[in-house]
Amino acid sequence: MPGGRLECGHARAYLEDSMNYHWNWNVFFQPTGIGKEIYLDWFVTGFGWTVAVALVAWVIALAIGSVLGVMRTLPDSKATSFASAYVALFRNVPLLVQLFVWYFLVPDWLPESAQTWFKQDLSPTTSAYISVVVCLALFTAARVCEQVRTGIQALPKGQSHAALAMGFSRVQIYRHVLLPQAFRIIIPPLTTEFLAIFKNSSVASLIGLMELLAQTKQTAEFTANIFEAFTLATVIYFVLNMSLMKLMGRVEDRLRVPGLMGGK
Amino acid sequence: MSAMIRINNVSKWYGEFQVLTECTTQVAKGEVVVVCGPSGSGKSTLIKCVNALEAFQKGEIIVDGTSVGDAKTDLPKLRSRVGMVFQHFELFPHLSITDNLAIAQVKVLGRSQDEATEKGLKLLNRVGLKAHAHKYPGQLSGGQQQRVAIARALSMDPIAMLFDEPTSALDPEMINEVLDVMTELAQEGMTMMCVTHEMGFARRVANRVIFMDRGQIIEDCGKEEFFGSPRSERAVQFLSKILQH
Ligand SMILES: Nc1ncnc2c1ncn2[C@@H]1O[C@H](COP(=O)(O)OP(=O)(O)O)[C@@H](O)[C@H]1O
Ligand SMILES: [Mg+2]
């Protein structure tokens, strides 16, 4: 791969010289010298990876986090302590440390055949992608778990009593009575987690997955148009987050219950 | 008359604290029994034991021939046959009134959605709320919600109904609309066990009155005897306090 880390001294020179900085927004349409690509293509590819990492990790996080959140509200103390231990572990270790564990350590613990597959058969990009998705999914699941637990516990105890009294099973009570209400309550904090997973996906650049941040750095190194590159990246992240917030706002409106807080 | 609900020597503890002490009583088929007594005397706990929402440590409760405390008893099935109405209604706020009435019929009894909806609407009509079928619980008044809750319990074709202070959370002007529905139900021969302080309702509708204090059943007698010549000092005090209002 061409290009290394942008030298610190190099970058500072640009900054000190910024009075005379030569802005060039056309840089994104210049050829990269690799095939017929222009620099904008790198951003498009990077954006694609960012979305692919965040969305897949989010779906997994939502599923695992919901199961864990339910476990934390069960009368069975074994389920509760398992979920609590999970949350403690994944919330208290920094995300970057978790990523390095998943990428550098965990593959070595796999059985021989799985190791060869992960380290040799898969392309470096694919193995980095898998590591990042697993890392972000499990990290975010701990946070989703806490939101789901809070949502369930916020409901009046009489709700599950009423459902029990009509003959619902435990599973039915969660499925038809508790979770539909809990999820409505926690849409705002879940939105925060959803946005966070897109922002956190930038850690992937540290293990060589060419998502948006990595492509930005590479463009900056290749062209020396460091400000243009990071300005474009900022705009993309910003527009992405605003759109996601809008989307979640729509979801919230769709699920709003008439006669309840904020409902008509 | 055969006993629909038979409570024999039931005792229950919360840790060290004994909530129920050797409670014994019966509710015959078609009988209406009012349970009253000071706050904290164990009334709610007792009726929750009847459909196993609370467990008890000693004694037995038999509902329509099935022992509630027996580990082999299918509790969801038993509960689906006993209707329960709560102080705070406990309708499901995220479901429309129609769905509130249908969901347990479909999920628990396995009825079809159409059949369940039709039955729900019939019962809604009976409690005078047919026009509100499409609304959500949050759009109804407390009295209306409690009538829906009664209709919801009835939709399961219960063999008996338990009421836990069904009018205590209501504004005074809404109490009667709920009591009227309960009175009608009693006159149709429903077996009912009602925790309530509405002594007017007890006088009009009850067959028997149970008075509880500190986890014990102190009085268990016909309503004439209870209101005419209560035997215990505590019941006399309770009645004089409550009838002053
Ligand atoms: N989950 C519980 N844990 C401990 N004590 C409880 C619990 N639920 C009720 N109690 C106690 O049991 C007693 C009876 O409560 P309850 O049956 O609700 O009384 P009532 O319905 O007559 O007002 C009260 O003193 C109450 O504080
Ligand atoms: Mg009570």
Coordinates of C-alpha atoms and ligand atoms in Angstrom, one line a residue:
Chain A
M1 CA 0.0 0.0 0.0
P2 CA 1.3 3.4 -0.9
G3 CA 1.7 6.2 1.6
G4 CA 2.7 6.0 5.3
R5 CA 1.6 8.0 8.3
L6 CA 1.7 11.7 7.6
E7 CA 4.8 12.9 9.4
C8 CA 4.0 15.1 12.4
G9 CA 6.5 17.6 11.4
H10 CA 5.1 17.6 7.9
A11 CA 1.6 18.3 9.2
R12 CA 2.8 21.1 11.5
A13 CA 4.5 22.7 8.6
Y14 CA 1.3 22.9 6.8
L15 CA -0.5 24.4 9.8
E16 CA 2.2 27.0 10.5
D17 CA 2.1 27.8 6.9
S18 CA -1.7 27.9 6.8
M19 CA -1.8 31.6 6.0
N20 CA -0.4 30.7 2.6
Y21 CA -2.3 27.4 2.4
H22 CA -3.4 26.8 -1.1
W23 CA -7.0 25.6 -1.0
N24 CA -7.9 23.3 -3.8
W25 CA -11.4 21.8 -3.8
N26 CA -10.8 20.3 -7.2
V27 CA -8.5 17.8 -5.5
F28 CA -11.4 15.3 -5.2
F29 CA -11.8 15.1 -8.9
Q30 CA -8.1 14.5 -9.6
P31 CA -7.0 11.0 -10.6
T32 CA -5.3 9.0 -7.8
G33 CA -3.0 7.4 -10.3
I34 CA -4.5 4.0 -9.5
G35 CA -6.6 2.8 -12.4
K36 CA -9.2 5.4 -13.4
E37 CA -10.0 6.3 -9.8
I38 CA -10.4 9.9 -8.6
Y39 CA -10.0 10.8 -4.9
L40 CA -13.8 11.1 -4.5
D41 CA -14.1 7.4 -5.3
W42 CA -12.0 6.7 -2.2
F43 CA -14.5 8.6 -0.1
V44 CA -17.4 6.7 -1.7
T45 CA -15.7 3.4 -0.9
G46 CA -14.9 4.5 2.6
F47 CA -18.4 5.7 3.2
G48 CA -19.6 2.2 2.0
W49 CA -17.4 0.4 4.5
T50 CA -18.4 2.7 7.3
V51 CA -22.1 2.0 6.7
A52 CA -21.4 -1.7 6.2
V53 CA -19.6 -2.0 9.5
A54 CA -22.1 0.1 11.5
L55 CA -25.3 -1.3 10.2
V56 CA -24.3 -5.0 10.5
A57 CA -22.8 -4.4 14.0
W58 CA -26.0 -2.5 15.0
V59 CA -28.4 -5.3 14.0
I60 CA -26.3 -7.8 16.0
A61 CA -26.0 -5.4 19.0
L62 CA -29.7 -4.8 19.0
A63 CA -30.4 -8.5 19.1
I64 CA -27.9 -9.5 21.7
G65 CA -28.5 -6.3 23.8
S66 CA -32.3 -7.0 23.9
V67 CA -31.7 -10.6 25.0
L68 CA -29.3 -9.4 27.7
G69 CA -31.6 -6.6 28.8
V70 CA -34.5 -9.1 29.2
M71 CA -32.1 -11.4 31.2
R72 CA -31.4 -8.6 33.6
T73 CA -35.1 -8.3 34.5
L74 CA -35.7 -12.1 35.0
P75 CA -36.3 -13.5 38.4
D76 CA -33.7 -16.1 37.7
S77 CA -30.5 -14.9 39.4
K78 CA -28.1 -16.8 37.2
A79 CA -29.4 -15.1 34.0
T80 CA -29.2 -11.7 35.8
S81 CA -25.6 -12.2 37.0
F82 CA -24.5 -13.4 33.6
A83 CA -25.9 -10.3 31.9
S84 CA -24.5 -8.0 34.7
A85 CA -21.0 -9.5 34.3
Y86 CA -21.2 -9.0 30.5
V87 CA -22.2 -5.3 30.9
A88 CA -19.4 -4.7 33.4
L89 CA -16.8 -6.3 31.2
F90 CA -17.7 -4.7 27.9
R91 CA -18.5 -1.2 29.3
N92 CA -15.3 -0.9 31.4
V93 CA -12.7 -1.9 28.8
P94 CA -11.9 0.9 26.3
L95 CA -13.2 0.2 22.8
L96 CA -9.7 0.3 21.2
V97 CA -8.4 -2.3 23.6
Q98 CA -11.4 -4.5 22.8
L99 CA -10.7 -4.1 19.1
F100 CA -7.0 -5.1 19.5
V101 CA -8.1 -8.1 21.5
W102 CA -10.5 -9.2 18.8
Y103 CA -8.1 -8.6 16.0
F104 CA -4.7 -9.6 17.4
L105 CA -5.4 -12.0 20.3
V106 CA -8.7 -13.9 19.7
P107 CA -7.7 -15.4 16.3
D108 CA -4.7 -17.1 18.1
W109 CA -7.1 -18.8 20.5
L110 CA -9.2 -20.4 17.6
P111 CA -8.7 -24.0 16.7
E112 CA -6.0 -24.6 14.1
S113 CA -8.3 -24.8 11.0
A114 CA -10.2 -21.7 11.9
Q115 CA -6.9 -19.9 12.5
T116 CA -5.7 -20.7 9.0
W117 CA -9.0 -19.7 7.5
F118 CA -9.1 -16.4 9.4
K119 CA -5.4 -15.5 8.8
Q120 CA -4.7 -16.9 5.4
D121 CA -7.9 -17.8 3.4
L122 CA -9.6 -14.5 4.2
S123 CA -8.4 -11.3 2.6
P124 CA -6.9 -8.8 5.1
T125 CA -9.9 -6.6 4.5
T126 CA -12.4 -9.3 5.3
S127 CA -10.7 -10.4 8.5
A128 CA -10.4 -6.8 9.6
Y129 CA -14.1 -6.3 8.8
I130 CA -15.1 -9.3 10.8
S131 CA -13.1 -8.2 13.8
V132 CA -14.5 -4.7 13.8
V133 CA -18.1 -5.9 13.4
V134 CA -17.8 -8.4 16.3
C135 CA -16.0 -5.8 18.4
L136 CA -18.6 -3.0 17.9
A137 CA -21.5 -5.4 18.1
L138 CA -20.5 -6.8 21.4
F139 CA -19.4 -3.4 22.8
T140 CA -22.7 -1.8 21.8
A141 CA -24.8 -4.7 23.0
A142 CA -23.7 -3.9 26.6
R143 CA -25.0 -0.4 26.2
V144 CA -28.3 -1.5 24.5
C145 CA -28.7 -4.1 27.3
E146 CA -28.8 -1.3 29.9
Q147 CA -31.3 0.8 27.9
V148 CA -33.6 -2.2 27.4
R149 CA -33.4 -3.1 31.1
T150 CA -34.2 0.5 32.1
G151 CA -37.1 0.6 29.7
I152 CA -38.6 -2.6 31.1
Q153 CA -38.1 -1.6 34.7
A154 CA -39.8 1.8 34.0
L155 CA -43.1 0.0 33.3
P156 CA -45.6 -0.3 36.2
K157 CA -45.4 -3.7 37.9
G158 CA -49.2 -4.1 37.4
Q159 CA -48.7 -4.6 33.6
S160 CA -47.0 -8.0 34.0
H161 CA -49.5 -8.9 36.8
A162 CA -52.4 -8.1 34.4
A163 CA -50.8 -10.2 31.6
L164 CA -50.1 -13.1 34.0
A165 CA -53.6 -12.9 35.3
M166 CA -55.0 -13.5 31.8
G167 CA -52.8 -16.6 31.3
F168 CA -49.9 -15.2 29.3
S169 CA -46.6 -17.2 29.6
R170 CA -43.4 -15.3 30.5
V171 CA -42.3 -15.2 26.9
Q172 CA -45.7 -13.9 25.8
I173 CA -45.6 -11.2 28.4
Y174 CA -42.2 -9.9 27.2
R175 CA -43.2 -10.3 23.5
H176 CA -46.6 -8.7 23.6
V177 CA -46.7 -6.4 26.7
L178 CA -43.3 -5.4 28.1
L179 CA -41.0 -5.1 25.1
P180 CA -43.3 -3.1 22.8
Q181 CA -43.7 -0.5 25.6
A182 CA -40.1 -0.6 26.7
F183 CA -38.8 0.0 23.2
R184 CA -41.0 3.0 22.7
I185 CA -39.7 4.5 25.8
I186 CA -36.0 4.0 24.9
I187 CA -36.0 5.2 21.3
P188 CA -34.2 8.4 22.2
P189 CA -31.3 6.8 24.1
L190 CA -31.2 4.0 21.4
T191 CA -30.8 6.7 18.8
T192 CA -27.8 8.0 20.6
E193 CA -26.3 4.5 20.5
F194 CA -27.1 4.1 16.9
L195 CA -25.3 7.3 16.0
A196 CA -22.4 6.3 18.3
I197 CA -21.8 3.1 16.4
F198 CA -21.3 5.0 13.2
K199 CA -18.8 7.3 14.9
N200 CA -17.1 4.4 16.7
S201 CA -16.7 2.5 13.4
S202 CA -13.8 4.8 12.7
V203 CA -11.6 2.6 15.0
A204 CA -11.5 0.2 12.0
S205 CA -9.0 2.5 10.4
L206 CA -6.5 1.4 13.0
I207 CA -6.5 -2.2 11.8
G208 CA -6.3 -1.3 8.2
L209 CA -10.0 -1.4 7.1
M210 CA -10.3 1.4 4.6
E211 CA -13.5 3.0 5.9
L212 CA -14.2 6.7 5.7
L213 CA -11.6 7.9 8.2
A214 CA -8.9 5.7 6.7
Q215 CA -9.7 6.9 3.2
T216 CA -9.6 10.5 4.4
K217 CA -6.2 10.1 6.0
Q218 CA -4.9 8.4 2.8
T219 CA -6.2 11.2 0.6
A220 CA -4.6 13.7 2.9
E221 CA -1.3 11.9 2.6
F222 CA -1.4 11.5 -1.1
T223 CA -2.5 15.0 -2.0
A224 CA -1.2 17.0 0.9
N225 CA -4.7 18.7 0.7
I226 CA -5.2 17.8 4.4
F227 CA -7.8 20.4 5.1
E228 CA -10.0 19.7 2.1
A229 CA -9.9 15.9 2.9
F230 CA -10.9 16.4 6.6
T231 CA -13.5 19.0 5.7
L232 CA -15.2 16.6 3.3
A233 CA -15.1 13.8 5.9
T234 CA -16.6 16.1 8.5
V235 CA -19.4 17.0 6.2
I236 CA -20.1 13.4 5.4
Y237 CA -20.2 12.3 9.0
F238 CA -22.4 15.3 9.9
V239 CA -24.9 14.7 7.1
L240 CA -25.0 11.0 7.9
N241 CA -25.7 11.6 11.5
M242 CA -28.4 14.2 10.8
S243 CA -30.1 11.8 8.4
L244 CA -30.0 9.0 11.0
M245 CA -31.5 11.3 13.6
K246 CA -34.3 12.3 11.1
L247 CA -34.9 8.6 10.4
M248 CA -35.2 7.7 14.1
G249 CA -37.5 10.6 14.6
R250 CA -39.7 9.2 11.9
V251 CA -39.6 5.8 13.6
E252 CA -40.6 7.4 16.9
D253 CA -43.5 9.2 15.3
R254 CA -44.7 6.0 13.6
L255 CA -44.7 4.1 16.9
R256 CA -46.2 6.9 19.0
V257 CA -49.2 5.7 20.9
P258 CA -52.3 8.0 20.9
G259 CA -53.2 9.3 24.4
L260 CA -49.7 8.7 25.8
M261 CA -46.9 11.3 26.4
G262 CA -46.5 13.2 23.2
G263 CA -49.2 11.2 21.4
K264 CA -52.3 12.8 19.9
Chain B
M1 CA -73.9 -25.2 46.6
S2 CA -70.5 -26.3 45.5
A3 CA -67.5 -24.1 46.3
M4 CA -65.9 -22.5 43.3
I5 CA -63.0 -21.1 45.4
R6 CA -62.0 -22.9 48.6
I7 CA -59.3 -21.3 50.8
N8 CA -58.1 -23.6 53.6
N9 CA -55.7 -22.5 56.4
V10 CA -53.6 -20.3 54.1
S11 CA -50.6 -18.7 55.6
K12 CA -48.0 -16.5 53.9
W13 CA -44.8 -14.8 54.9
Y14 CA -42.7 -12.1 53.3
G15 CA -39.4 -13.1 55.0
E16 CA -40.0 -12.8 58.7
F17 CA -43.3 -10.9 58.2
Q18 CA -46.5 -12.9 58.2
V19 CA -49.0 -11.3 55.8
L20 CA -51.7 -14.0 56.0
T21 CA -52.4 -16.1 59.0
E22 CA -54.5 -19.3 58.6
C23 CA -57.1 -17.8 56.3
T24 CA -60.1 -20.1 55.7
T25 CA -63.1 -19.2 53.6
Q26 CA -65.1 -20.3 50.5
V27 CA -66.9 -18.7 47.6
A28 CA -69.7 -20.7 46.2
K29 CA -70.7 -20.8 42.6
G30 CA -72.6 -17.6 41.8
E31 CA -71.8 -16.1 45.1
V32 CA -70.6 -12.5 45.6
V33 CA -68.2 -12.0 48.5
V34 CA -66.9 -8.6 49.5
V35 CA -63.6 -8.5 51.2
C36 CA -62.9 -5.4 53.3
G37 CA -60.5 -4.3 56.1
P38 CA -57.9 -1.6 56.9
S39 CA -55.1 -0.9 54.4
G40 CA -52.2 -3.4 54.8
S41 CA -54.5 -6.1 56.3
G42 CA -53.6 -8.5 53.4
K43 CA -56.7 -8.3 51.2
S44 CA -54.8 -7.9 48.0
T45 CA -52.4 -10.6 49.0
L46 CA -55.3 -13.0 49.7
I47 CA -57.0 -12.6 46.3
K48 CA -53.7 -12.7 44.5
C49 CA -53.1 -16.0 46.1
V50 CA -56.3 -17.3 44.5
N51 CA -54.9 -17.0 41.0
A52 CA -51.3 -17.7 42.0
L53 CA -50.0 -14.1 41.3
E54 CA -48.6 -14.6 44.8
A55 CA -47.3 -17.8 46.3
F56 CA -48.3 -19.0 49.8
Q57 CA -46.3 -21.3 52.1
K58 CA -49.0 -23.1 54.0
G59 CA -52.5 -24.3 53.4
E60 CA -54.3 -24.9 50.2
I61 CA -56.5 -23.1 47.7
I62 CA -58.8 -25.0 45.4
V63 CA -60.3 -23.3 42.4
D64 CA -63.0 -25.2 40.6
G65 CA -61.4 -28.5 41.8
T66 CA -57.8 -27.5 40.9
S67 CA -55.2 -27.0 43.6
V68 CA -53.4 -23.7 43.1
G69 CA -50.4 -24.5 45.2
D70 CA -49.8 -27.9 43.5
A71 CA -46.5 -27.8 41.5
K72 CA -48.2 -29.8 38.7
T73 CA -50.9 -27.3 38.1
D74 CA -50.8 -25.5 34.8
L75 CA -50.9 -22.0 36.2
P76 CA -51.3 -20.0 33.0
K77 CA -54.3 -22.2 32.2
L78 CA -55.8 -21.8 35.6
R79 CA -55.3 -18.0 35.5
S80 CA -56.9 -17.7 32.1
R81 CA -60.0 -19.1 33.6
V82 CA -60.1 -16.6 36.5
G83 CA -60.7 -13.0 35.6
M84 CA -59.0 -10.2 37.5
V85 CA -59.6 -6.5 37.7
F86 CA -57.0 -4.2 39.2
Q87 CA -57.1 -0.9 41.0
H88 CA -55.1 0.8 38.2
F89 CA -56.9 -0.9 35.3
E90 CA -53.7 -2.1 33.7
L91 CA -54.9 -2.0 30.2
F92 CA -52.1 -2.3 27.7
P93 CA -51.4 1.3 26.7
H94 CA -49.8 0.5 23.3
L95 CA -52.8 -1.5 22.1
S96 CA -56.1 -0.1 20.9
I97 CA -59.2 -1.0 23.0
T98 CA -60.1 -3.6 20.4
D99 CA -56.7 -5.3 20.6
N100 CA -56.7 -5.1 24.4
L101 CA -59.9 -7.1 24.3
A102 CA -58.7 -9.6 21.7
I103 CA -55.0 -10.3 22.5
A104 CA -55.4 -12.8 25.3
Q105 CA -58.3 -14.6 23.5
V106 CA -55.9 -15.0 20.6
K107 CA -52.6 -15.7 22.3
V108 CA -53.9 -17.7 25.3
L109 CA -57.1 -19.3 24.2
G110 CA -56.1 -19.7 20.5
R111 CA -59.2 -18.1 19.1
S112 CA -59.1 -16.5 15.7
Q113 CA -58.5 -12.8 15.4
D114 CA -62.0 -12.3 13.9
E115 CA -63.8 -14.3 16.6
A116 CA -61.8 -12.6 19.3
T117 CA -62.6 -9.1 17.9
E118 CA -66.2 -9.9 17.5
K119 CA -66.5 -11.1 21.1
G120 CA -64.6 -8.1 22.4
L121 CA -66.9 -5.7 20.6
K122 CA -69.9 -7.5 22.0
L123 CA -68.6 -7.1 25.6
L124 CA -67.6 -3.5 24.9
N125 CA -71.1 -2.8 23.9
R126 CA -72.3 -4.4 27.1
V127 CA -70.2 -2.0 29.2
G128 CA -71.5 0.9 27.1
L129 CA -68.3 1.7 25.3
K130 CA -68.7 0.4 21.7
A131 CA -68.1 3.9 20.3
H132 CA -64.6 3.8 21.7
A133 CA -63.3 0.6 20.2
H134 CA -60.7 2.2 18.0
K135 CA -59.3 4.4 20.7
Y136 CA -56.3 3.8 22.9
P137 CA -56.5 3.4 26.7
G138 CA -54.8 6.8 27.3
Q139 CA -57.7 8.5 25.5
L140 CA -60.3 7.2 27.9
S141 CA -61.3 8.4 31.4
G142 CA -60.5 6.2 34.4
G143 CA -64.0 5.0 34.7
Q144 CA -64.1 4.0 31.0
Q145 CA -60.8 2.3 31.3
Q146 CA -62.0 0.2 34.2
R147 CA -65.1 -0.8 32.3
V148 CA -62.9 -1.9 29.4
A149 CA -60.7 -3.8 31.9
I150 CA -63.8 -5.7 33.1
A151 CA -64.8 -6.4 29.6
R152 CA -61.3 -7.7 28.9
A153 CA -61.5 -10.1 31.8
L154 CA -64.9 -11.3 30.7
S155 CA -63.7 -11.9 27.2
M156 CA -61.9 -15.0 28.5
D157 CA -65.2 -16.5 29.7
P158 CA -64.0 -16.7 33.3
I159 CA -65.5 -19.1 35.9
A160 CA -65.0 -16.4 38.6
M161 CA -63.9 -12.8 38.8
L162 CA -61.5 -11.2 41.3
F163 CA -61.6 -7.5 41.9
D164 CA -58.9 -5.6 43.8
E165 CA -60.3 -2.2 44.8
P166 CA -61.6 -1.5 41.3
T167 CA -62.9 1.9 42.2
S168 CA -60.3 3.3 44.6
A169 CA -58.3 5.1 41.9
L170 CA -61.4 6.7 40.3
D171 CA -62.8 10.2 40.7
P172 CA -66.1 10.0 42.7
E173 CA -68.3 10.8 39.7
M174 CA -66.9 7.7 37.9
I175 CA -67.3 5.2 40.7
N176 CA -70.9 4.4 40.0
E177 CA -70.5 3.6 36.3
V178 CA -68.0 0.9 37.3
L179 CA -70.2 -0.4 40.2
D180 CA -73.2 -0.6 37.9
V181 CA -71.3 -2.9 35.6
M182 CA -70.2 -5.0 38.6
T183 CA -73.8 -5.1 39.9
E184 CA -75.1 -6.3 36.6
L185 CA -72.5 -9.0 36.5
A186 CA -73.4 -10.2 39.9
Q187 CA -77.1 -10.3 39.0
E188 CA -76.2 -12.5 36.1
G189 CA -74.8 -15.1 38.4
M190 CA -71.0 -14.5 38.1
T191 CA -68.9 -15.8 41.0
M192 CA -67.2 -12.8 42.4
M193 CA -64.6 -12.0 45.1
C194 CA -64.3 -8.2 45.5
V195 CA -61.9 -6.3 47.6
T196 CA -63.7 -2.9 48.0
H197 CA -64.6 -0.3 50.5
E198 CA -67.8 0.6 48.7
M199 CA -70.2 -0.5 51.5
G200 CA -73.3 0.6 49.5
F201 CA -72.3 -2.0 46.8
A202 CA -71.7 -4.6 49.5
R203 CA -75.2 -4.0 51.0
R204 CA -76.9 -4.1 47.6
V205 CA -75.0 -6.9 45.9
A206 CA -72.9 -9.1 48.3
N207 CA -74.0 -12.4 49.7
R208 CA -71.3 -12.4 52.3
V209 CA -68.7 -10.0 53.7
I210 CA -65.2 -10.9 54.8
F211 CA -63.5 -8.6 57.2
M212 CA -59.7 -8.8 57.4
D213 CA -57.3 -7.3 59.9
R214 CA -53.5 -7.9 60.2
G215 CA -53.6 -10.9 57.9
Q216 CA -56.4 -12.7 59.6
I217 CA -60.0 -13.2 58.6
I218 CA -61.9 -11.7 61.5
E219 CA -65.4 -11.9 60.3
D220 CA -66.9 -14.0 57.6
C221 CA -70.7 -13.8 57.6
G222 CA -73.9 -12.8 55.7
K223 CA -74.1 -9.1 54.9
E224 CA -77.1 -8.6 57.2
E225 CA -75.2 -9.9 60.1
F226 CA -72.0 -8.0 59.2
F227 CA -73.8 -4.6 58.9
G228 CA -76.4 -5.4 61.6
S229 CA -74.4 -6.9 64.4
P230 CA -70.7 -7.4 63.7
R231 CA -69.1 -9.6 66.4
S232 CA -65.6 -8.1 66.6
E233 CA -64.6 -4.8 68.1
R234 CA -62.3 -4.2 65.2
A235 CA -65.0 -4.6 62.6
V236 CA -67.3 -2.2 64.5
Q237 CA -64.5 0.4 64.6
F238 CA -63.8 -0.1 60.9
L239 CA -67.5 0.2 59.9
S240 CA -68.0 3.3 62.0
K241 CA -65.0 4.9 60.3
I242 CA -65.9 4.0 56.8
L243 CA -69.6 4.7 57.1
Q244 CA -69.0 8.2 58.4
H245 CA -68.1 9.3 54.8
Ligands
LIG1 N1 -43.7 -7.7 48.1 C1 -43.9 -7.5 49.5 N2 -42.9 -7.6 50.3 C2 -43.0 -7.4 51.6 N3 -44.2 -7.0 52.2 C3 -45.2 -6.8 51.4 C4 -45.2 -7.1 50.0 N4 -46.4 -6.9 49.4 C5 -47.2 -6.5 50.5 N5 -46.5 -6.5 51.6 C6 -47.1 -6.2 53.0 O1 -48.1 -7.1 53.2 C7 -49.1 -6.5 53.9 C8 -50.4 -6.7 53.2 O2 -50.4 -6.1 51.9 P1 -51.7 -6.0 51.0 O3 -52.2 -7.4 50.8 O4 -51.4 -5.2 49.8 O5 -52.8 -5.3 51.9 P2 -54.1 -4.6 51.5 O6 -54.5 -5.0 50.1 O7 -55.1 -5.1 52.5 O8 -54.0 -3.1 51.7 C9 -48.8 -5.0 54.0 O9 -48.3 -4.8 55.3 C10 -47.7 -4.8 53.0 O10 -46.8 -3.8 53.4
MG2 MG -54.7 -3.7 48.4

